[in-house]
Backbone as CSV, one residue per row, in Angstrom:
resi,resn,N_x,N_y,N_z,CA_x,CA_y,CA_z,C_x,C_y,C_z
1,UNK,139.891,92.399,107.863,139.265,93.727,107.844,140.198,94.764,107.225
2,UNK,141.522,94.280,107.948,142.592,95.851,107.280,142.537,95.652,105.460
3,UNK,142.786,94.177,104.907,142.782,93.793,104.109,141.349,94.544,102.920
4,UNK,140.423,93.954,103.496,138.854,94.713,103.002,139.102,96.402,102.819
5,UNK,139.631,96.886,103.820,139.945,98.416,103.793,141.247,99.030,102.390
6,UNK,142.094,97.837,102.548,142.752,98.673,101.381,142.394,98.091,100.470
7,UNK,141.473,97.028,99.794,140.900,96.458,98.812,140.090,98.377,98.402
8,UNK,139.455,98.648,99.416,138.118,99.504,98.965,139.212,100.754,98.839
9,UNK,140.153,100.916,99.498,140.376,102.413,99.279,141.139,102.177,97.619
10,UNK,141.811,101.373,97.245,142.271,100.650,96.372,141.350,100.961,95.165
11,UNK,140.586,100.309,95.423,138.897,100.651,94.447,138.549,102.096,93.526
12,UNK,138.474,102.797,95.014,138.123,104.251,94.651,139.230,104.679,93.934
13,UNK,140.137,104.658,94.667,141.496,105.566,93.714,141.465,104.928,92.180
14,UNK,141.164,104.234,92.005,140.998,103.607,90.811,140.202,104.241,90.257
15,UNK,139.050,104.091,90.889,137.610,105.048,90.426,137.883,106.420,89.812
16,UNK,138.638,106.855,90.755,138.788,108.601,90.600,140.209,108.332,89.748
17,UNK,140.861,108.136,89.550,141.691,108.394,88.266,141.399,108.014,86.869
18,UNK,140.402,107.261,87.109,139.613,106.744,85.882,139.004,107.890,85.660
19,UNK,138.233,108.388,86.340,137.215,109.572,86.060,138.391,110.893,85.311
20,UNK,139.287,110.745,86.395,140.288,112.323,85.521,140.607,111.736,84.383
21,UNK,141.310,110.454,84.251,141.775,110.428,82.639,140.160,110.753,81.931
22,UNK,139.614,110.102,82.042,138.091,110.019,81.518,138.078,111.696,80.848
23,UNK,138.056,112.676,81.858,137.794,113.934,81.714,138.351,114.759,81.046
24,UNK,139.879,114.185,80.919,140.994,114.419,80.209,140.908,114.524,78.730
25,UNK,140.468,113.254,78.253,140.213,113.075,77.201,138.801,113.698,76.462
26,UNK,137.739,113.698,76.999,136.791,114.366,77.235,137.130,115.851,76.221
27,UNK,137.948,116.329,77.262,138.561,118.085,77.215,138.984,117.865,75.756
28,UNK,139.986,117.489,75.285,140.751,117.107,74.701,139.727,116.650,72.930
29,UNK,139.080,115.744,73.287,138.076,115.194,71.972,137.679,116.991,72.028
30,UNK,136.741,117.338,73.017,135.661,118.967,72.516,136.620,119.903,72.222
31,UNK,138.048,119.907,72.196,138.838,120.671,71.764,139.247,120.735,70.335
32,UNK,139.289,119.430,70.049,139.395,118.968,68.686,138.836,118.921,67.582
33,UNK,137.311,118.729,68.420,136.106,118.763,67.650,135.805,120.563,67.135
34,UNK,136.163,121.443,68.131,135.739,122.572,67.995,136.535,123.169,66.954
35,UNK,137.992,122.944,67.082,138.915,123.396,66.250,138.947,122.885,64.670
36,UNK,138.172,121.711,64.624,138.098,121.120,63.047,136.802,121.728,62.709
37,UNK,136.016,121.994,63.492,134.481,122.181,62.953,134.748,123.601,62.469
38,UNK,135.449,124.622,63.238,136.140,125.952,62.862,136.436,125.866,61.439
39,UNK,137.536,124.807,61.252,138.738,124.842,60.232,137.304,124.432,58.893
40,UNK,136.585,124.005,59.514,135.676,123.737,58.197,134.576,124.667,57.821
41,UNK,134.159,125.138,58.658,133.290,126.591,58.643,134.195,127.733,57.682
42,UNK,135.777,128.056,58.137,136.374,129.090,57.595,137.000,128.797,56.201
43,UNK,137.121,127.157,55.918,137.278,126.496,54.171,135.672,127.165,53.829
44,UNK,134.417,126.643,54.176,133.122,127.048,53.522,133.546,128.501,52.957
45,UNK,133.272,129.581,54.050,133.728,130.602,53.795,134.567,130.902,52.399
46,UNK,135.579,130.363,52.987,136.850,131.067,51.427,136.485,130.539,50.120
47,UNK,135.376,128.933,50.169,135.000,128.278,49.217,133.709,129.390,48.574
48,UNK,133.019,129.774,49.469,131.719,131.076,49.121,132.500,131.765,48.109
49,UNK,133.198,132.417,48.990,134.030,133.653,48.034,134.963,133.723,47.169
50,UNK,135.368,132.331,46.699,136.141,131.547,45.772,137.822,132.487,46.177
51,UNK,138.075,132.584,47.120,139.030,132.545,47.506,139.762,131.043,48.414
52,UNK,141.377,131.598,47.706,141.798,129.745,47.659,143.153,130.532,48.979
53,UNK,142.864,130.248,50.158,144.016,130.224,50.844,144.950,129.019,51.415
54,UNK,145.829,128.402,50.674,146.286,127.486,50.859,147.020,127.224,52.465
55,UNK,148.040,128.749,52.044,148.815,128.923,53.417,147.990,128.430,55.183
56,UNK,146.981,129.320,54.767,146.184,129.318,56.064,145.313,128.170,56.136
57,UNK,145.000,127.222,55.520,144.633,125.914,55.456,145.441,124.645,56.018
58,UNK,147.022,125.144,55.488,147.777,124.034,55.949,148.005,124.405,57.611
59,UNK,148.509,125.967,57.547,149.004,126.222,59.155,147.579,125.441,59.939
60,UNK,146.188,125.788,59.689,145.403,125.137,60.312,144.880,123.713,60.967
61,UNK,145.684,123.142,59.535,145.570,121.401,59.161,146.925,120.970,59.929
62,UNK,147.950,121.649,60.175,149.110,121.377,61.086,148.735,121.162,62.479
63,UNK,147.776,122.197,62.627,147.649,122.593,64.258,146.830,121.403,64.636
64,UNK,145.987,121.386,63.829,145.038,119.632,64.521,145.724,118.921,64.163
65,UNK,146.307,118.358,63.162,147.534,117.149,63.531,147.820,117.018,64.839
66,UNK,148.633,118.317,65.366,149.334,118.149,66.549,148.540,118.090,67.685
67,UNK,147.101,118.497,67.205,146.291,118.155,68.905,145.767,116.529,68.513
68,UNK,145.638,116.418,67.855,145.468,114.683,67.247,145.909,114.030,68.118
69,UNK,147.671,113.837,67.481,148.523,113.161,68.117,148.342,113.155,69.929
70,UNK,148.248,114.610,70.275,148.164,114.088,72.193,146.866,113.983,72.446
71,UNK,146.169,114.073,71.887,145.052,113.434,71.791,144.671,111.875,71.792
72,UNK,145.720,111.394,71.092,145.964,109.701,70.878,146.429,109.819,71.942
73,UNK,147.952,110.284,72.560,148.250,109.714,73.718,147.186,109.457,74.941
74,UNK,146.336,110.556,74.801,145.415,110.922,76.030,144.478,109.670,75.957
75,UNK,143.747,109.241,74.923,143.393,107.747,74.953,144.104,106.820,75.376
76,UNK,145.193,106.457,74.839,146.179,105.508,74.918,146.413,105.280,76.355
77,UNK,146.511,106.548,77.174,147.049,106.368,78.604,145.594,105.801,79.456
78,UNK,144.595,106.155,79.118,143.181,105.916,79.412,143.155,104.637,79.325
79,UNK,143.461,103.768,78.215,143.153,102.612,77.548,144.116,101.446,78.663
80,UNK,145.509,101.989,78.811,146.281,101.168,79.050,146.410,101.120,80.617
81,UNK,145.712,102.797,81.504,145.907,102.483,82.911,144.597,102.060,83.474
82,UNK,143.709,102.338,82.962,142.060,102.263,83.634,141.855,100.660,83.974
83,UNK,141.382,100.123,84.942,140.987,99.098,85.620,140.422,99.096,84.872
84,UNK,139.148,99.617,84.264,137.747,99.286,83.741,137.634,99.554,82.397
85,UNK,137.145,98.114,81.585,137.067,98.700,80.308,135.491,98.898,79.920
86,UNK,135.146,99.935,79.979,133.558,100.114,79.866,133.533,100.475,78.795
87,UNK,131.744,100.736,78.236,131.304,101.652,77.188,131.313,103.365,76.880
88,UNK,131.979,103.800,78.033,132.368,104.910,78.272,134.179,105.013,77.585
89,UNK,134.924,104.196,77.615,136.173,103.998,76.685,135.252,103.805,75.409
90,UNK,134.670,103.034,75.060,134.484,102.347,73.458,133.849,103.870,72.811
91,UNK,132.784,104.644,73.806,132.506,105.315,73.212,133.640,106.544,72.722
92,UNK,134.095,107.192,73.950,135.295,107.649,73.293,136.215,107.407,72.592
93,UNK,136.714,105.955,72.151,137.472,105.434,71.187,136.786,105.895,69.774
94,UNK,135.840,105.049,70.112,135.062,105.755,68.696,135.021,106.983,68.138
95,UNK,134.276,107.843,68.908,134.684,108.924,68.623,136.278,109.880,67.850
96,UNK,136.865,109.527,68.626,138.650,109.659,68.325,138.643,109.108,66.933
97,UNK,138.013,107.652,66.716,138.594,107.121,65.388,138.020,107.993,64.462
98,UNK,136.309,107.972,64.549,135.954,109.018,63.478,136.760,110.542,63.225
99,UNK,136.966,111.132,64.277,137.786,112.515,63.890,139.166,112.051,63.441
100,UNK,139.524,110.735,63.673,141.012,110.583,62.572,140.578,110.443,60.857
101,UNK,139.400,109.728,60.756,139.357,109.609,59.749,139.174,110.964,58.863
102,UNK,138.251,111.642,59.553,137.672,113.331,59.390,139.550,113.837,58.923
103,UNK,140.124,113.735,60.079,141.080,114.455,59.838,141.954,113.513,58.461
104,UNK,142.383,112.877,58.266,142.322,111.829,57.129,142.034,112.434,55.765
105,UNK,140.685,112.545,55.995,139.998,113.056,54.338,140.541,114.778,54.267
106,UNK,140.470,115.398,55.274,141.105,116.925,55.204,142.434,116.742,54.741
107,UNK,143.205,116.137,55.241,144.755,116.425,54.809,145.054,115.790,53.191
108,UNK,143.842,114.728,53.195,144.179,113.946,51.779,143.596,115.262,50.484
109,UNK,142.603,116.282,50.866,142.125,117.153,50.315,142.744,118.088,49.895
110,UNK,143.743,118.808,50.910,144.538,119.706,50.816,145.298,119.348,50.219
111,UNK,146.367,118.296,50.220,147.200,117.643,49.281,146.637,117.648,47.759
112,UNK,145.637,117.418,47.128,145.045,117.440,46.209,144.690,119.074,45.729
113,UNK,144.274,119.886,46.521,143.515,121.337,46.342,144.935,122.337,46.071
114,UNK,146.039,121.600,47.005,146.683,122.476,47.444,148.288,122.539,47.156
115,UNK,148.526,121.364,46.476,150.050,120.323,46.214,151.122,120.331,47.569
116,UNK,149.875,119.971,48.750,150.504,120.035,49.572,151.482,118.584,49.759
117,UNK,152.981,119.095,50.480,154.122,118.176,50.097,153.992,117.417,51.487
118,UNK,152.952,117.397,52.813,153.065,116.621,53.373,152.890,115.315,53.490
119,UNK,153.676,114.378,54.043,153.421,112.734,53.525,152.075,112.484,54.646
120,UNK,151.485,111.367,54.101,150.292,111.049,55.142,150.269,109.418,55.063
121,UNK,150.350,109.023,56.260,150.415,107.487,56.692,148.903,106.739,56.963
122,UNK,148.210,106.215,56.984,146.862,105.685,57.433,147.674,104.444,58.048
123,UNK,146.972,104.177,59.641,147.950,103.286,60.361,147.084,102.130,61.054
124,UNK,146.675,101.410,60.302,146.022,100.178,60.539,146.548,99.514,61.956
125,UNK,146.227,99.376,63.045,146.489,98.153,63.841,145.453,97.660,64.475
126,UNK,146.111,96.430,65.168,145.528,95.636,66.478,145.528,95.831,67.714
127,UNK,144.933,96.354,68.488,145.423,96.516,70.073,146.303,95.464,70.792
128,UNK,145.893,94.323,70.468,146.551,93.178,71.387,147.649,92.296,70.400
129,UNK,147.750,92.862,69.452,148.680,92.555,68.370,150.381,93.362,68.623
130,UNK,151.270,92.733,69.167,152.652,93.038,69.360,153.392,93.854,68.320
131,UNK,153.096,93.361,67.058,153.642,93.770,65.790,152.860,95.212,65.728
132,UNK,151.740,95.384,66.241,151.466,96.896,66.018,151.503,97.723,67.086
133,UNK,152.055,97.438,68.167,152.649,97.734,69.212,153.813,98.353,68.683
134,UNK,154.730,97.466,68.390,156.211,97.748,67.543,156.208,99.288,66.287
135,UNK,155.225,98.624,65.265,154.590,99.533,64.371,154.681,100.943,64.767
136,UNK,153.711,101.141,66.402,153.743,102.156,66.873,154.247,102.994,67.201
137,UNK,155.540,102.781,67.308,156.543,102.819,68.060,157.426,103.582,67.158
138,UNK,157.767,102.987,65.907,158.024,103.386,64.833,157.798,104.489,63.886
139,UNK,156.518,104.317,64.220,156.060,105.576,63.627,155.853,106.923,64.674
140,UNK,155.770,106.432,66.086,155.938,107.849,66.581,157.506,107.990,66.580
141,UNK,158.441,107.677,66.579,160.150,107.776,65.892,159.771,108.899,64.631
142,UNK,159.252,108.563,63.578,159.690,109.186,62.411,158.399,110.280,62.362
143,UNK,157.467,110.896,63.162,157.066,111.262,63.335,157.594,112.776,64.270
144,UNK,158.416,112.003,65.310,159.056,113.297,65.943,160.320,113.978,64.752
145,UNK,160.486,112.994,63.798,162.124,113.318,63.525,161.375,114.065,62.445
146,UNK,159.936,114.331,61.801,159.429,114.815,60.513,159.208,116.119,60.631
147,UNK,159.716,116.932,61.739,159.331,118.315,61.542,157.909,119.248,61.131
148,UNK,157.083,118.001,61.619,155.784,118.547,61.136,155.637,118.448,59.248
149,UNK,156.290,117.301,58.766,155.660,117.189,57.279,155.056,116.018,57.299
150,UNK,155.080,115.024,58.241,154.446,113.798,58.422,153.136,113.487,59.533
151,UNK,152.096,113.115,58.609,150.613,113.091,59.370,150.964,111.586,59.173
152,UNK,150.075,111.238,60.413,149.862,110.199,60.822,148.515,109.578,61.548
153,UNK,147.608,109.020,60.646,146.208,108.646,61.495,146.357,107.081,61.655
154,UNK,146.125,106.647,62.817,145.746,105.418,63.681,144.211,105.146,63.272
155,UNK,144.079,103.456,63.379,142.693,102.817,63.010,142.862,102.084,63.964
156,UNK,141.769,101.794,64.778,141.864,99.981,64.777,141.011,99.212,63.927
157,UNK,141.859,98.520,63.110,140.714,97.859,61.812,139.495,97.180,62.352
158,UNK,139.801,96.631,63.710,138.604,96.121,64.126,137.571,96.405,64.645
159,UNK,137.553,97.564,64.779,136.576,98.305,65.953,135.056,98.647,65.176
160,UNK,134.423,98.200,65.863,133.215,98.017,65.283,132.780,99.381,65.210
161,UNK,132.179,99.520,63.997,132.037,101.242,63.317,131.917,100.877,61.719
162,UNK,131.043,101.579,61.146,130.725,101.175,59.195,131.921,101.925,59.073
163,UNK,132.124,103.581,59.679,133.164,104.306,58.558,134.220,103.554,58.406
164,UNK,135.065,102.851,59.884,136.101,101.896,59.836,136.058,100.985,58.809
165,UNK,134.792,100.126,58.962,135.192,99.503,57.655,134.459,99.436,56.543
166,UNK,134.049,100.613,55.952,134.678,101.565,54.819,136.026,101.168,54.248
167,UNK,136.698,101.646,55.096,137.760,102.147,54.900,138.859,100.729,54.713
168,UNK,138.369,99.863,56.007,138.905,98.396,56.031,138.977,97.585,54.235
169,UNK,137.547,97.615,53.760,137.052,97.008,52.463,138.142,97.711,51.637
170,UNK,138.196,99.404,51.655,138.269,100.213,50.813,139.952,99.982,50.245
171,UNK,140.657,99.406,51.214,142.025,99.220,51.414,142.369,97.853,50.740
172,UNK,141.470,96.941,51.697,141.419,95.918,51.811,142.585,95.242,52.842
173,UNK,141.860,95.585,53.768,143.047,95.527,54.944,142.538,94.193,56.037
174,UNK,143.613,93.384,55.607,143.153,92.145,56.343,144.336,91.790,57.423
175,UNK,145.063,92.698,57.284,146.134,92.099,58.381,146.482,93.312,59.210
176,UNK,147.175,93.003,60.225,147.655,94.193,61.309,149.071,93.832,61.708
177,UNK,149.819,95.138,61.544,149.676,96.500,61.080,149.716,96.427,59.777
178,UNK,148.969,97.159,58.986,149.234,97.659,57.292,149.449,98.941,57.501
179,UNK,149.831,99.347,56.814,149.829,101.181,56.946,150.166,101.232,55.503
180,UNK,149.226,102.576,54.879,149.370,102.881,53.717,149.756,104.110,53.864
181,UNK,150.821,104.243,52.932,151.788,105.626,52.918,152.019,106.117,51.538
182,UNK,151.224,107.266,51.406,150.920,108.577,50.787,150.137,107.129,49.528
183,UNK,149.428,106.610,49.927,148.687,105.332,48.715,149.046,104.400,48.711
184,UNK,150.332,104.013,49.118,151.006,102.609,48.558,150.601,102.265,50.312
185,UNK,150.071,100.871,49.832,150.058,99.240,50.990,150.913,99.399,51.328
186,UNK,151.558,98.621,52.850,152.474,97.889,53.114,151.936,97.083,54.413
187,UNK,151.744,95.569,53.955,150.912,94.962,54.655,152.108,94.642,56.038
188,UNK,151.563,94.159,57.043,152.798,93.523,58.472,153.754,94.720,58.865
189,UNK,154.542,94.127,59.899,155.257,95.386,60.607,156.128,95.614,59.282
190,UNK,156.316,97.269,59.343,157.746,97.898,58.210,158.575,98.804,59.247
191,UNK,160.079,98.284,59.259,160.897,98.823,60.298,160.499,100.448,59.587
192,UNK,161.290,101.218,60.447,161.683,102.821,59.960,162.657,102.665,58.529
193,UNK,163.498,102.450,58.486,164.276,102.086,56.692,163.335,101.963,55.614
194,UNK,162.403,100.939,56.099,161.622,101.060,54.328,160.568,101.921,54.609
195,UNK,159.921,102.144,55.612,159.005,103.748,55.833,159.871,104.945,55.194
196,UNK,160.755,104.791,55.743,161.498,106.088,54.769,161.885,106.121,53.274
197,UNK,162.282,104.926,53.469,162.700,104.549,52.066,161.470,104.740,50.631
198,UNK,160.061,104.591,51.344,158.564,104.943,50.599,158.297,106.554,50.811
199,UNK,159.075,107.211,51.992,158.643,108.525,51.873,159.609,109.604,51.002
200,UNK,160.878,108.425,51.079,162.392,109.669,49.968,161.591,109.419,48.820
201,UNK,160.524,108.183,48.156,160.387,108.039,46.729,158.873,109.296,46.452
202,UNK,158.551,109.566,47.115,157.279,110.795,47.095,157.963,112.064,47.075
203,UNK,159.032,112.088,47.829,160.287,113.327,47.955,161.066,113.439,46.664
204,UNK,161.085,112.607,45.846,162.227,112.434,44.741,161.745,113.299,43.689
């Protein structure tokens, strides 16, 4: 009986921290969503009036980067503590992936519109794949050390979704981790040395 009792109280607490991360992330996606849907309403705008504000495009395109990123964590911690893997994760995964990609095509835009000098990574992995575990790891390293000139969007190549693979075909990304940096492939794990070593040659 005592046994049955902390099985169930066991249960719930489970339950209810599932629900806060749940909510967490929740907050976090409608925050993201609101702030890009902004950032694209106020490009329309300057695009109407053929005014080109670069400055205020990038400070903008910085600021969702950085809610991105804890944004990933806020999944990540969801993903990795929750007892339960429901359709309530997949759906929010999903979600998350599409606004990376969203965010993806914005920064690849500005770079183009704008000669903006930030590097941008597209970060192919596997969830249950070690090597992109490692990958990960790596890139949040050169990520803290980038001072805000290095974007970084996460995939999981596998996750069932067309835009994903879009993008999968578009690459041609058959292995995990690949990560393509500022265009160039690099298929399997790449320590930090030759990540950098591909970002001094865009710097040169």
């Amino acid at each position: 009986m005592i046994t049955l009792v902390i099985f169930s109280a066991g249960l719930l607490l489970g339950l209810y921290l599932d629900n806060i991360r749940s909510n967490e992330v929740y907050d976090e996606l409608r925050n993201y969503e609101l702030n890009t849907e902004s950032y694209l309403v106020e490009q329309a705008f300057w695009d109407a009036f053929d005014i080109n504000d670069c400055s205020m495009a990038e400070k903008r395109l910085n600021s969702i980067s950085t809610e991105m990123v804890e944004l990933g964590y806020y999944l990540n911690s969801y993903e990795t503590k929750s007892i339960f893997k429901d359709k309530e994760f997949e759906y929010l995964a999903q979600r998350y992936f599409l606004l990376e990609i969203k965010g993806y095509i914005l920064i690849t835009e500005l770079k183009e519109e704008c000669n903006l000098q930030n590097d941008v990574i597209l970060y192919f992995y596997n969830p249950d794949d070690s090597s992109s575990e490692l990958q990960g790891y790596v890139l949040d390293n050169l990520v803290k050390q980038s001072n805000g000139t290095l974007d970084v969007f996460s995939i999981n190549k596998d996750f069932d979704d067309p835009a994903i693979k879009s993008l999968v075909i578009y690459y041609n990304v058959t292995t995990s981790p690949t990560l393509i940096i500022n265009g160039k492939i690099k298929e399997g794990y790449t320590n930090y040395p030759g990540i950098q070593e591909i970002l001094d040659e865009n710097s040169s």
